[in-house]
Coordinates of N, CA and C in Angstrom, one line a residue:
M1 N 8.5 -13.2 -11.0 CA 9.7 -12.4 -10.5 C 10.8 -12.6 -11.5
P2 N 11.5 -11.5 -11.8 CA 12.6 -11.5 -12.7 C 13.8 -12.3 -12.1
A3 N 14.6 -12.9 -12.9 CA 15.8 -13.6 -12.4 C 16.8 -12.6 -11.8
E4 N 17.5 -12.9 -10.8 CA 18.5 -12.0 -10.2 C 19.8 -12.8 -10.0
Y5 N 20.9 -12.1 -10.4 CA 22.2 -12.7 -10.4 C 23.1 -11.8 -9.5
T6 N 23.7 -12.3 -8.5 CA 24.5 -11.5 -7.6 C 25.9 -12.2 -7.4
Q7 N 26.9 -11.4 -7.5 CA 28.3 -11.8 -7.3 C 28.6 -13.0 -8.2
S8 N 28.3 -12.9 -9.4 CA 28.4 -14.0 -10.4 C 29.4 -13.6 -11.5
D9 N 30.2 -14.5 -12.0 CA 31.0 -14.2 -13.2 C 30.5 -15.0 -14.4
Q10 N 29.3 -15.6 -14.4 CA 28.9 -16.4 -15.4 C 28.6 -15.7 -16.8
F11 N 28.6 -14.4 -16.7 CA 28.4 -13.6 -18.0 C 29.6 -13.0 -18.5
R12 N 30.8 -13.3 -17.9 CA 32.0 -12.7 -18.3 C 32.4 -13.3 -19.7
G13 N 32.6 -12.4 -20.7 CA 32.9 -12.8 -22.0 C 31.8 -13.4 -22.8
A14 N 30.5 -13.3 -22.3 CA 29.4 -13.9 -23.0 C 29.0 -13.1 -24.2
R15 N 28.3 -13.7 -25.1 CA 27.8 -13.0 -26.3 C 26.3 -13.3 -26.3
I16 N 25.5 -12.2 -26.2 CA 24.0 -12.3 -26.1 C 23.5 -11.8 -27.4
H17 N 22.8 -12.7 -28.1 CA 22.4 -12.5 -29.5 C 20.9 -12.8 -29.7
L18 N 20.2 -11.8 -30.3 CA 18.8 -12.0 -30.6 C 17.9 -12.4 -29.4
C19 N 18.2 -11.7 -28.3 CA 17.5 -11.9 -27.1 C 16.6 -10.7 -26.7
D20 N 15.6 -10.9 -26.0 CA 14.8 -9.8 -25.4 C 15.4 -9.3 -24.1
L21 N 16.0 -8.2 -24.1 CA 16.6 -7.7 -22.8 C 15.9 -6.5 -22.3
S22 N 14.7 -6.3 -22.7 CA 13.9 -5.1 -22.2 C 13.8 -5.2 -20.7
G23 N 14.0 -4.1 -20.1 CA 13.9 -4.0 -18.6 C 15.2 -4.6 -17.9
L24 N 16.2 -5.0 -18.6 CA 17.4 -5.5 -18.0 C 18.1 -4.4 -17.2
E25 N 18.5 -4.7 -15.9 CA 19.2 -3.7 -15.1 C 20.5 -4.3 -14.7
I26 N 21.6 -3.6 -14.9 CA 22.9 -4.0 -14.5 C 23.4 -2.9 -13.5
R27 N 23.7 -3.4 -12.3 CA 24.0 -2.4 -11.2 C 25.2 -2.9 -10.4
D28 N 26.1 -1.9 -10.2 CA 27.3 -2.2 -9.4 C 28.2 -3.3 -10.0
C29 N 28.3 -3.3 -11.3 CA 29.1 -4.3 -12.0 C 30.3 -3.7 -12.7
D30 N 31.3 -4.6 -12.9 CA 32.4 -4.2 -13.8 C 32.0 -4.5 -15.2
V31 N 31.9 -3.4 -16.0 CA 31.4 -3.6 -17.4 C 32.5 -3.2 -18.4
T32 N 33.8 -3.3 -18.0 CA 34.9 -3.0 -18.8 C 34.8 -3.8 -20.1
G33 N 34.8 -3.1 -21.3 CA 34.8 -3.7 -22.6 C 33.4 -4.1 -23.0
L34 N 32.3 -3.7 -22.3 CA 31.0 -3.9 -22.7 C 30.7 -3.3 -24.0
K35 N 30.1 -4.1 -24.9 CA 29.6 -3.6 -26.2 C 28.2 -3.9 -26.4
I36 N 27.4 -2.9 -26.9 CA 26.0 -3.1 -27.3 C 26.0 -2.6 -28.8
V37 N 25.8 -3.6 -29.6 CA 25.9 -3.4 -31.1 C 24.6 -3.7 -31.8
D38 N 24.2 -2.8 -32.7 CA 23.0 -3.1 -33.6 C 21.8 -3.4 -32.8
C39 N 21.7 -2.8 -31.6 CA 20.5 -3.0 -30.8 C 19.5 -1.8 -30.9
Y40 N 18.4 -1.9 -30.4 CA 17.4 -0.8 -30.5 C 16.5 -0.8 -29.2
G41 N 15.9 0.4 -29.0 CA 15.0 0.5 -27.9 C 14.6 1.9 -27.7
G42 N 13.5 2.1 -27.0 CA 12.9 3.4 -26.9 C 13.6 4.3 -25.8
N43 N 14.2 3.7 -24.9 CA 14.8 4.4 -23.8 C 16.0 3.7 -23.2
L44 N 17.1 4.3 -23.1 CA 18.4 3.7 -22.6 C 19.0 4.6 -21.6
S45 N 19.3 4.1 -20.4 CA 19.9 4.9 -19.4 C 21.2 4.3 -19.0
L46 N 22.2 5.1 -18.9 CA 23.6 4.6 -18.6 C 24.2 5.6 -17.5
G47 N 24.6 5.0 -16.4 CA 25.2 5.8 -15.4 C 26.3 5.1 -14.6
G48 N 27.4 5.8 -14.2 CA 28.4 5.1 -13.5 C 29.8 5.9 -13.8
G49 N 30.8 5.2 -13.4 CA 32.2 5.8 -13.6 C 32.9 5.1 -14.7
F50 N 32.9 5.7 -15.9 CA 33.4 5.1 -17.1 C 34.6 5.9 -17.6
E51 N 35.7 5.2 -18.0 CA 36.8 5.9 -18.5 C 36.6 6.4 -19.9
R52 N 35.8 5.7 -20.7 CA 35.5 6.1 -22.1 C 34.2 5.5 -22.5
V53 N 33.3 6.4 -23.1 CA 32.0 5.9 -23.6 C 31.9 6.3 -25.0
V54 N 31.6 5.4 -25.9 CA 31.4 5.6 -27.3 C 30.0 5.2 -27.7
V55 N 29.3 6.2 -28.3 CA 27.9 5.9 -28.8 C 27.8 6.1 -30.3
N56 N 27.5 5.0 -31.0 CA 27.4 5.0 -32.4 C 28.7 5.6 -33.0
D57 N 29.8 5.1 -32.5 CA 31.2 5.5 -33.0 C 31.6 6.9 -32.7
V58 N 30.9 7.5 -31.8 CA 31.2 8.9 -31.4 C 31.6 8.8 -29.9
D59 N 32.9 9.3 -29.6 CA 33.3 9.3 -28.2 C 32.7 10.5 -27.5
V60 N 31.8 10.2 -26.6 CA 31.0 11.2 -25.9 C 31.5 11.5 -24.4
T61 N 32.6 10.9 -24.1 CA 33.1 10.9 -22.7 C 33.4 12.4 -22.3
A62 N 34.1 13.1 -23.1 CA 34.4 14.5 -22.7 C 33.1 15.4 -22.6
Y63 N 32.2 15.2 -23.5 CA 31.0 15.9 -23.5 C 30.2 15.7 -22.3
V64 N 30.0 14.4 -21.9 CA 29.2 14.1 -20.7 C 29.9 14.7 -19.5
E65 N 31.2 14.6 -19.3 CA 31.9 15.1 -18.1 C 31.7 16.6 -18.1
A66 N 31.9 17.3 -19.2 CA 31.8 18.7 -19.3 C 30.4 19.2 -18.9
E67 N 29.4 18.5 -19.4 CA 28.0 18.8 -19.1 C 27.7 18.6 -17.6
L68 N 28.2 17.5 -17.0 CA 28.0 17.3 -15.6 C 28.7 18.4 -14.8
D69 N 29.9 18.8 -15.2 CA 30.6 19.9 -14.5 C 29.8 21.2 -14.6
R70 N 29.2 21.4 -15.8 CA 28.4 22.7 -15.9 C 27.2 22.7 -15.0
L71 N 26.5 21.5 -14.9 CA 25.3 21.5 -14.1 C 25.6 21.4 -12.6
H72 N 26.8 20.8 -12.3 CA 27.2 20.6 -10.9 C 28.6 21.0 -10.7
P73 N 28.8 22.4 -10.6 CA 30.2 22.9 -10.6 C 31.0 22.5 -9.3
N74 N 30.3 22.0 -8.3 CA 31.1 21.6 -7.1 C 31.8 20.3 -7.4
R75 N 31.5 19.6 -8.4 CA 32.3 18.4 -8.8 C 33.7 18.8 -9.1
V76 N 33.8 20.0 -9.8 CA 35.1 20.5 -10.2 C 36.0 20.8 -9.0
L77 N 35.3 21.6 -8.0 CA 36.0 21.9 -6.8 C 36.5 20.7 -6.1
A78 N 35.6 19.7 -6.0 CA 36.0 18.5 -5.2 C 37.1 17.7 -5.9
R79 N 37.1 17.7 -7.2 CA 38.0 16.9 -8.0 C 39.4 17.5 -8.1
E80 N 39.4 18.8 -8.2 CA 40.6 19.5 -8.5 C 41.3 20.2 -7.3
A81 N 40.8 20.1 -6.1 CA 41.4 20.7 -5.0 C 42.8 20.0 -4.7
T82 N 43.8 20.9 -4.5 CA 45.1 20.4 -4.2 C 45.7 21.1 -3.0
S83 N 45.4 22.3 -2.8 CA 45.9 23.1 -1.7 C 45.0 23.2 -0.5
A84 N 45.5 23.6 0.6 CA 44.6 23.7 1.8 C 43.5 24.7 1.5
A85 N 43.8 25.8 0.9 CA 42.8 26.8 0.6 C 41.7 26.3 -0.4
E86 N 42.1 25.4 -1.3 CA 41.2 24.9 -2.3 C 40.3 23.8 -1.6
Y87 N 40.8 23.1 -0.7 CA 39.9 22.1 0.1 C 39.0 22.9 1.0
R88 N 39.4 24.0 1.5 CA 38.4 24.8 2.3 C 37.3 25.4 1.4
A89 N 37.7 25.8 0.2 CA 36.7 26.3 -0.7 C 35.7 25.2 -1.1
A90 N 36.2 24.0 -1.4 CA 35.4 22.9 -1.8 C 34.4 22.6 -0.6
W91 N 34.9 22.6 0.6 CA 34.0 22.2 1.7 C 33.0 23.4 2.0
D92 N 33.4 24.6 1.8 CA 32.4 25.7 1.9 C 31.3 25.5 0.9
A93 N 31.6 25.1 -0.3 CA 30.5 24.9 -1.3 C 29.7 23.7 -1.0
I94 N 30.3 22.6 -0.5 CA 29.5 21.4 -0.1 C 28.6 21.7 1.1
E95 N 29.0 22.4 2.1 CA 28.2 22.8 3.2 C 27.0 23.6 2.7
K96 N 27.2 24.6 1.8 CA 26.2 25.5 1.3 C 25.2 24.7 0.5
Q97 N 25.6 23.8 -0.4 CA 24.7 23.1 -1.2 C 23.8 22.1 -0.4
W98 N 24.4 21.5 0.6 CA 23.5 20.6 1.5 C 22.6 21.4 2.3
E99 N 23.0 22.6 2.8 CA 22.1 23.4 3.6 C 20.8 23.7 2.8
E100 N 21.0 24.1 1.5 CA 19.9 24.5 0.6 C 19.1 23.2 0.3
T101 N 19.7 22.1 0.1 CA 19.0 20.9 -0.3 C 18.3 20.3 0.8
L102 N 18.8 20.4 2.0 CA 18.1 19.9 3.2 C 16.8 20.7 3.4
D103 N 16.9 22.0 3.2 CA 15.7 22.9 3.3 C 14.7 22.4 2.3
R104 N 15.1 22.1 1.1 CA 14.2 21.6 0.1 C 13.6 20.3 0.4
A105 N 14.4 19.4 0.9 CA 13.9 18.1 1.3 C 12.9 18.1 2.4
R106 N 13.1 19.0 3.3 CA 12.1 19.1 4.5 C 10.7 19.6 4.1
R107 N 10.6 20.1 2.9 CA 9.3 20.5 2.4 C 8.5 19.3 1.9
L108 N 9.1 18.2 1.8 CA 8.4 16.9 1.4 C 7.9 16.2 2.7
P109 N 6.9 15.4 2.6 CA 6.5 14.5 3.7 C 7.7 13.6 4.1
E110 N 7.8 13.2 5.3 CA 8.9 12.3 5.7 C 8.9 11.0 4.9
A111 N 7.7 10.5 4.6 CA 7.6 9.2 3.9 C 8.3 9.3 2.6
K112 N 8.2 10.5 1.9 CA 8.9 10.6 0.6 C 10.4 10.5 0.7
L113 N 10.9 10.9 1.8 CA 12.4 10.9 2.0 C 12.9 9.5 2.2
H114 N 12.0 8.5 2.4 CA 12.4 7.1 2.5 C 12.1 6.4 1.2
E115 N 11.6 7.1 0.2 CA 11.2 6.4 -1.0 C 12.3 6.4 -2.0
Q116 N 12.5 5.2 -2.6 CA 13.6 5.1 -3.6 C 13.1 5.4 -5.0
V117 N 13.9 6.1 -5.7 CA 13.5 6.4 -7.1 C 14.4 5.5 -8.1
D118 N 13.7 4.7 -8.9 CA 14.4 3.8 -9.8 C 15.4 2.9 -9.1
G119 N 15.1 2.5 -7.9 CA 16.0 1.6 -7.2 C 17.2 2.2 -6.6
E120 N 17.3 3.5 -6.6 CA 18.5 4.2 -6.0 C 18.2 4.4 -4.5
W121 N 19.3 4.8 -3.8 CA 19.1 5.1 -2.4 C 18.1 6.2 -2.2
S122 N 17.3 6.1 -1.1 CA 16.4 7.2 -0.7 C 17.2 8.3 -0.2
F123 N 16.6 9.5 0.0 CA 17.3 10.6 0.5 C 17.9 10.3 1.8
V124 N 17.1 9.7 2.7 CA 17.7 9.3 4.0 C 18.8 8.3 3.9
E125 N 18.7 7.4 3.0 CA 19.8 6.4 2.8 C 21.1 7.1 2.3
T126 N 20.9 8.1 1.5 CA 22.0 8.9 1.0 C 22.8 9.6 2.1
Q127 N 22.0 10.2 3.0 CA 22.6 10.8 4.2 C 23.4 9.8 5.0
R128 N 22.8 8.6 5.2 CA 23.5 7.5 5.9 C 24.8 7.1 5.3
H129 N 24.8 7.0 3.9 CA 26.0 6.6 3.2 C 27.1 7.7 3.4
L130 N 26.7 9.0 3.3 CA 27.7 10.0 3.4 C 28.2 10.1 4.8
L131 N 27.4 9.7 5.8 CA 27.9 9.6 7.2 C 28.9 8.5 7.3
M132 N 28.7 7.4 6.7 CA 29.6 6.3 6.7 C 30.9 6.7 6.0
A133 N 30.8 7.3 4.8 CA 32.0 7.7 4.1 C 32.9 8.6 4.9
S134 N 32.3 9.6 5.5 CA 33.1 10.6 6.3 C 33.6 10.0 7.6
D135 N 32.9 9.1 8.2 CA 33.4 8.3 9.4 C 34.6 7.6 9.0
A136 N 34.6 6.9 7.9 CA 35.7 6.0 7.5 C 36.9 6.8 7.1
W137 N 36.7 7.8 6.1 CA 37.9 8.5 5.6 C 38.4 9.6 6.4
I138 N 37.6 10.2 7.3 CA 38.0 11.2 8.2 C 38.1 10.8 9.6
G139 N 37.0 10.3 10.2 CA 37.0 9.8 11.5 C 38.1 8.7 11.8
N140 N 38.1 7.7 11.0 CA 39.0 6.6 11.2 C 40.4 6.9 10.6
A141 N 40.5 7.2 9.3 CA 41.8 7.3 8.7 C 42.6 8.5 9.1
V142 N 41.9 9.7 9.0 CA 42.6 10.9 9.3 C 42.8 11.2 10.8
L143 N 41.7 11.1 11.5 CA 41.7 11.4 12.9 C 42.0 10.3 13.9
E144 N 41.9 9.1 13.4 CA 42.2 7.9 14.2 C 41.4 7.9 15.5
E145 N 40.1 8.1 15.4 CA 39.2 8.2 16.6 C 39.0 6.8 17.2
D146 N 38.7 6.7 18.4 CA 38.5 5.5 19.1 C 37.3 4.7 18.6
A147 N 36.2 5.5 18.3 CA 35.0 4.9 17.8 C 34.4 5.7 16.7
P148 N 35.0 5.6 15.5 CA 34.7 6.5 14.4 C 33.4 6.2 13.7
Y149 N 32.9 5.0 13.8 CA 31.7 4.7 12.9 C 30.4 4.8 13.7
H150 N 29.5 5.6 13.2 CA 28.2 5.7 13.8 C 27.4 4.5 13.3
P151 N 26.5 3.9 14.2 CA 25.8 2.7 13.8 C 24.8 3.0 12.6
L152 N 24.4 4.2 12.4 CA 23.5 4.5 11.3 C 24.2 4.6 9.9
G153 N 25.5 4.6 9.9 CA 26.2 4.7 8.6 C 25.8 3.5 7.7
L154 N 25.8 3.8 6.4 CA 25.4 2.9 5.4 C 26.6 2.8 4.4
P155 N 27.3 1.6 4.3 CA 28.4 1.5 3.3 C 27.9 1.3 1.9
G156 N 28.8 1.3 1.0 CA 28.5 1.0 -0.4 C 28.1 -0.5 -0.5
G157 N 27.5 -0.8 -1.6 CA 27.0 -2.2 -1.8 C 28.0 -3.3 -1.8
G158 N 29.3 -2.9 -2.0 CA 30.3 -3.9 -2.1 C 30.9 -4.4 -0.8
M159 N 30.5 -3.8 0.3 CA 31.0 -4.2 1.6 C 30.2 -5.4 2.1
P160 N 30.9 -6.5 2.4 CA 30.2 -7.7 2.9 C 29.4 -7.4 4.2
A161 N 28.3 -8.1 4.4 CA 27.5 -7.9 5.6 C 28.3 -8.1 6.9
E162 N 29.2 -9.1 6.9 CA 29.9 -9.4 8.1 C 30.9 -8.3 8.4
A163 N 31.5 -7.7 7.4 CA 32.4 -6.5 7.6 C 31.6 -5.4 8.2
S164 N 30.4 -5.1 7.7 CA 29.6 -4.0 8.2 C 29.3 -4.3 9.7
A165 N 29.0 -5.5 10.0 CA 28.6 -5.9 11.4 C 29.8 -5.6 12.3
K166 N 31.0 -5.9 11.9 CA 32.2 -5.7 12.7 C 32.5 -4.2 13.0
L167 N 32.0 -3.4 12.1 CA 32.1 -1.9 12.3 C 31.0 -1.4 13.2
G168 N 30.1 -2.2 13.5 CA 29.0 -1.8 14.4 C 27.8 -1.1 13.7
L169 N 27.7 -1.3 12.3 CA 26.7 -0.7 11.5 C 25.4 -1.5 11.6
T170 N 24.3 -0.8 11.7 CA 23.0 -1.4 11.8 C 22.3 -1.2 10.4
L171 N 22.6 -2.1 9.5 CA 22.1 -1.8 8.1 C 20.6 -1.9 8.0
D172 N 19.9 -2.6 8.8 CA 18.5 -2.7 8.7 C 17.7 -1.7 9.5
A173 N 18.4 -0.7 10.0 CA 17.8 0.4 10.8 C 16.9 1.2 9.9
T174 N 15.9 1.8 10.4 CA 15.0 2.7 9.6 C 14.8 4.0 10.3
P175 N 15.9 4.8 10.4 CA 15.8 6.1 11.2 C 15.1 7.2 10.4
T176 N 14.6 8.2 11.1 CA 14.0 9.3 10.4 C 15.2 10.2 9.9
L177 N 14.8 11.2 9.1 CA 15.8 12.1 8.6 C 16.5 12.8 9.7
D178 N 15.8 13.3 10.7 CA 16.4 14.0 11.8 C 17.4 13.1 12.6
E179 N 17.0 11.8 12.8 CA 17.9 10.9 13.5 C 19.2 10.7 12.8
V180 N 19.1 10.7 11.5 CA 20.4 10.5 10.7 C 21.2 11.8 10.7
L181 N 20.5 13.0 10.6 CA 21.1 14.2 10.5 C 21.9 14.6 11.8
A182 N 21.5 14.1 12.9 CA 22.2 14.5 14.1 C 23.7 14.0 14.0
P183 N 24.0 12.8 13.8 CA 25.4 12.4 13.6 C 26.0 12.9 12.3
R184 N 25.2 13.0 11.2 CA 25.7 13.5 9.9 C 26.2 14.9 10.0
L185 N 25.4 15.8 10.6 CA 25.8 17.2 10.7 C 27.0 17.4 11.7
A186 N 27.0 16.5 12.7 CA 28.1 16.5 13.7 C 29.4 16.2 13.0
R187 N 29.4 15.2 12.1 CA 30.6 14.7 11.4 C 31.0 15.8 10.4
M188 N 30.0 16.5 9.7 CA 30.3 17.6 8.8 C 31.0 18.7 9.6
A189 N 30.6 19.0 10.8 CA 31.3 20.0 11.6 C 32.7 19.6 11.9
T190 N 32.9 18.3 12.2 CA 34.3 17.8 12.4 C 35.2 18.0 11.2
I191 N 34.6 17.8 10.0 CA 35.4 18.0 8.8 C 35.7 19.5 8.6
R192 N 34.7 20.3 9.0 CA 34.9 21.8 8.9 C 36.2 22.1 9.8
R193 N 36.3 21.6 10.9 CA 37.4 21.9 11.8 C 38.7 21.3 11.1
V194 N 38.6 20.2 10.5 CA 39.8 19.6 9.8 C 40.3 20.5 8.7
V195 N 39.4 20.9 7.9 CA 39.8 21.8 6.7 C 40.3 23.1 7.2
D196 N 39.7 23.7 8.2 CA 40.1 25.0 8.7 C 41.5 24.9 9.3
D197 N 41.9 23.8 9.8 CA 43.2 23.6 10.4 C 44.3 23.1 9.5
L198 N 43.9 22.9 8.2 CA 44.8 22.3 7.3 C 46.0 23.1 7.0
T199 N 47.2 22.5 6.8 CA 48.4 23.1 6.4 C 48.8 22.3 5.1
E200 N 49.7 22.9 4.3 CA 50.2 22.3 3.1 C 50.9 21.0 3.5
A201 N 51.7 21.1 4.6 CA 52.5 19.9 5.0 C 51.5 18.8 5.5
G202 N 50.5 19.2 6.2 CA 49.5 18.3 6.7 C 48.8 17.5 5.7
L203 N 48.6 18.1 4.5 CA 47.9 17.4 3.4 C 48.7 16.1 3.0
D204 N 50.0 16.1 3.1 CA 50.8 14.9 2.7 C 51.1 14.0 3.8
R205 N 50.5 14.2 5.0 CA 50.7 13.3 6.1 C 50.2 11.9 5.8
V206 N 50.9 10.9 6.1 CA 50.4 9.5 5.9 C 49.6 9.1 7.1
C207 N 48.3 8.7 6.8 CA 47.4 8.3 7.9 C 47.9 7.0 8.5
G208 N 47.6 6.9 9.8 CA 48.0 5.7 10.5 C 47.1 4.5 10.3
R209 N 45.9 4.8 9.7 CA 44.9 3.7 9.5 C 44.4 3.8 8.1
K210 N 43.9 2.7 7.6 CA 43.1 2.8 6.4 C 41.6 3.1 6.8
P211 N 40.8 3.4 5.8 CA 39.4 3.8 6.2 C 38.6 2.7 6.9
A212 N 38.8 1.5 6.5 CA 38.1 0.4 7.2 C 38.8 -0.9 6.8
D213 N 38.6 -2.0 7.6 CA 39.3 -3.2 7.3 C 39.1 -3.8 5.9
P214 N 37.9 -3.7 5.3 CA 37.8 -4.2 4.0 C 38.6 -3.5 2.9
Y215 N 39.1 -2.3 3.2 CA 39.8 -1.5 2.2 C 41.2 -2.1 2.0
P216 N 41.8 -1.9 0.8 CA 43.1 -2.5 0.5 C 44.2 -1.9 1.5
D217 N 45.2 -2.8 1.8 CA 46.3 -2.4 2.6 C 47.3 -1.6 1.7
K218 N 47.2 -0.3 1.9 CA 48.1 0.6 1.1 C 48.3 1.9 1.8
E219 N 49.0 2.8 1.3 CA 49.3 4.1 1.9 C 48.1 5.1 1.6
Y220 N 47.6 5.7 2.7 CA 46.5 6.6 2.6 C 47.1 8.0 3.2
V221 N 47.1 9.0 2.4 CA 47.5 10.3 2.8 C 46.3 11.2 3.0
V222 N 46.4 12.3 3.8 CA 45.3 13.1 4.2 C 44.6 13.7 2.9
R223 N 45.4 14.2 2.0 CA 44.8 14.8 0.8 C 43.9 13.8 0.0
R224 N 44.3 12.5 0.0 CA 43.5 11.6 -0.7 C 42.2 11.3 0.0
C225 N 42.3 11.3 1.3 CA 41.1 11.1 2.1 C 40.1 12.2 1.9
L226 N 40.6 13.4 2.0 CA 39.7 14.6 1.8 C 39.1 14.6 0.4
T227 N 39.9 14.3 -0.6 CA 39.4 14.2 -2.0 C 38.3 13.2 -2.1
V228 N 38.4 12.1 -1.5 CA 37.4 11.0 -1.6 C 36.1 11.5 -1.0
V229 N 36.2 12.1 0.2 CA 35.0 12.6 0.9 C 34.4 13.8 0.1
C230 N 35.1 14.7 -0.4 CA 34.6 15.8 -1.2 C 33.9 15.3 -2.5
K231 N 34.5 14.3 -3.2 CA 33.9 13.8 -4.4 C 32.6 13.0 -4.0
E232 N 32.7 12.2 -2.9 CA 31.4 11.5 -2.5 C 30.3 12.5 -2.3
E233 N 30.6 13.6 -1.6 CA 29.6 14.6 -1.3 C 29.0 15.2 -2.5
A234 N 29.9 15.6 -3.5 CA 29.5 16.2 -4.7 C 28.6 15.3 -5.6
E235 N 29.1 14.0 -5.7 CA 28.4 13.1 -6.6 C 27.0 12.7 -6.0
H236 N 27.0 12.4 -4.7 CA 25.7 12.0 -4.1 C 24.8 13.1 -3.9
H237 N 25.3 14.3 -3.9 CA 24.4 15.5 -3.9 C 23.7 15.5 -5.3
R238 N 24.5 15.3 -6.3 CA 23.9 15.2 -7.7 C 22.8 14.2 -7.8
Y239 N 23.0 13.0 -7.3 CA 21.9 12.0 -7.3 C 20.7 12.4 -6.4
A240 N 21.0 13.0 -5.3 CA 19.9 13.4 -4.4 C 19.0 14.4 -5.0
V241 N 19.6 15.5 -5.7 CA 18.7 16.5 -6.2 C 18.0 15.9 -7.5
R242 N 18.6 15.0 -8.2 CA 17.9 14.4 -9.3 C 16.7 13.7 -8.8
D243 N 16.8 12.9 -7.7 CA 15.7 12.1 -7.2 C 14.7 13.0 -6.5
L244 N 15.1 14.1 -5.8 CA 14.2 15.0 -5.2 C 13.2 15.6 -6.2
T245 N 13.7 15.9 -7.4 CA 12.9 16.4 -8.5 C 11.8 15.5 -8.8
A246 N 12.1 14.2 -8.9 CA 11.1 13.1 -9.1 C 10.1 13.0 -8.0
L247 N 10.6 13.1 -6.8 CA 9.7 13.0 -5.6 C 8.8 14.1 -5.5
E248 N 9.3 15.3 -5.8 CA 8.5 16.5 -5.8 C 7.3 16.4 -6.8
A249 N 7.7 15.9 -8.0 CA 6.7 15.8 -9.0 C 5.6 14.8 -8.6
G250 N 6.0 13.7 -7.9 CA 5.1 12.7 -7.4 C 4.2 13.3 -6.3
A251 N 4.8 14.1 -5.5 CA 4.0 14.7 -4.4 C 2.9 15.7 -4.9
R252 N 3.2 16.4 -6.0 CA 2.3 17.3 -6.6 C 1.1 16.6 -7.3
T253 N 1.4 15.4 -7.9 CA 0.4 14.7 -8.6 C -0.3 13.6 -7.8
G254 N 0.2 13.3 -6.6 CA -0.3 12.2 -5.8 C -1.6 12.6 -5.1

């Protein structure tokens, strides 16, 4: 079994020289200032939220972002929405893309929708995560519901297990796609009502709650909450369709 390091700072500032790092996976880590110099390999994959990426002394940041925006235009709508009308347009696009993608996913056997591709969340887990995100940022922060979190919600990897338990989340649940979609689509319908009722003044309303207890104690306004949810939807849709392509190819050759 390969060695595994979790929540460790033992590599901070380290220099790794003349080592075999083939198959190394770095996931959910702060890699600010990471340098890979004079290395070689047949295949290198890099993904995440990076302020600046330089490859062989060429800054490719703008190119990568522009190409992602070209392939996934809803990223732009989600990122750049500022007015009530623009948030409605962004949510229109999000609803449409998920409707099409869910139809595509249902053509696969249920077991494939629980299959992880390259260690990423499965399609069902992605729906669970988006349920959690909208429960937190809309149900709790914006609407201040009495019981905003559905038990099938799946938080990001950075939330401690005890914090998830306090929210009533059942992380070890193994629901079917339909079981997840029941609360997921209901929450999406709630967001539809929120954006339909949006006013310009309402966008700047300060929320009475933060998304969840583990989040920082700071001011959360409605527009920020909506932006987070729209960006989560757009980015995780990108991951979902990427992995659906791999699952479809596997289903054809299996």
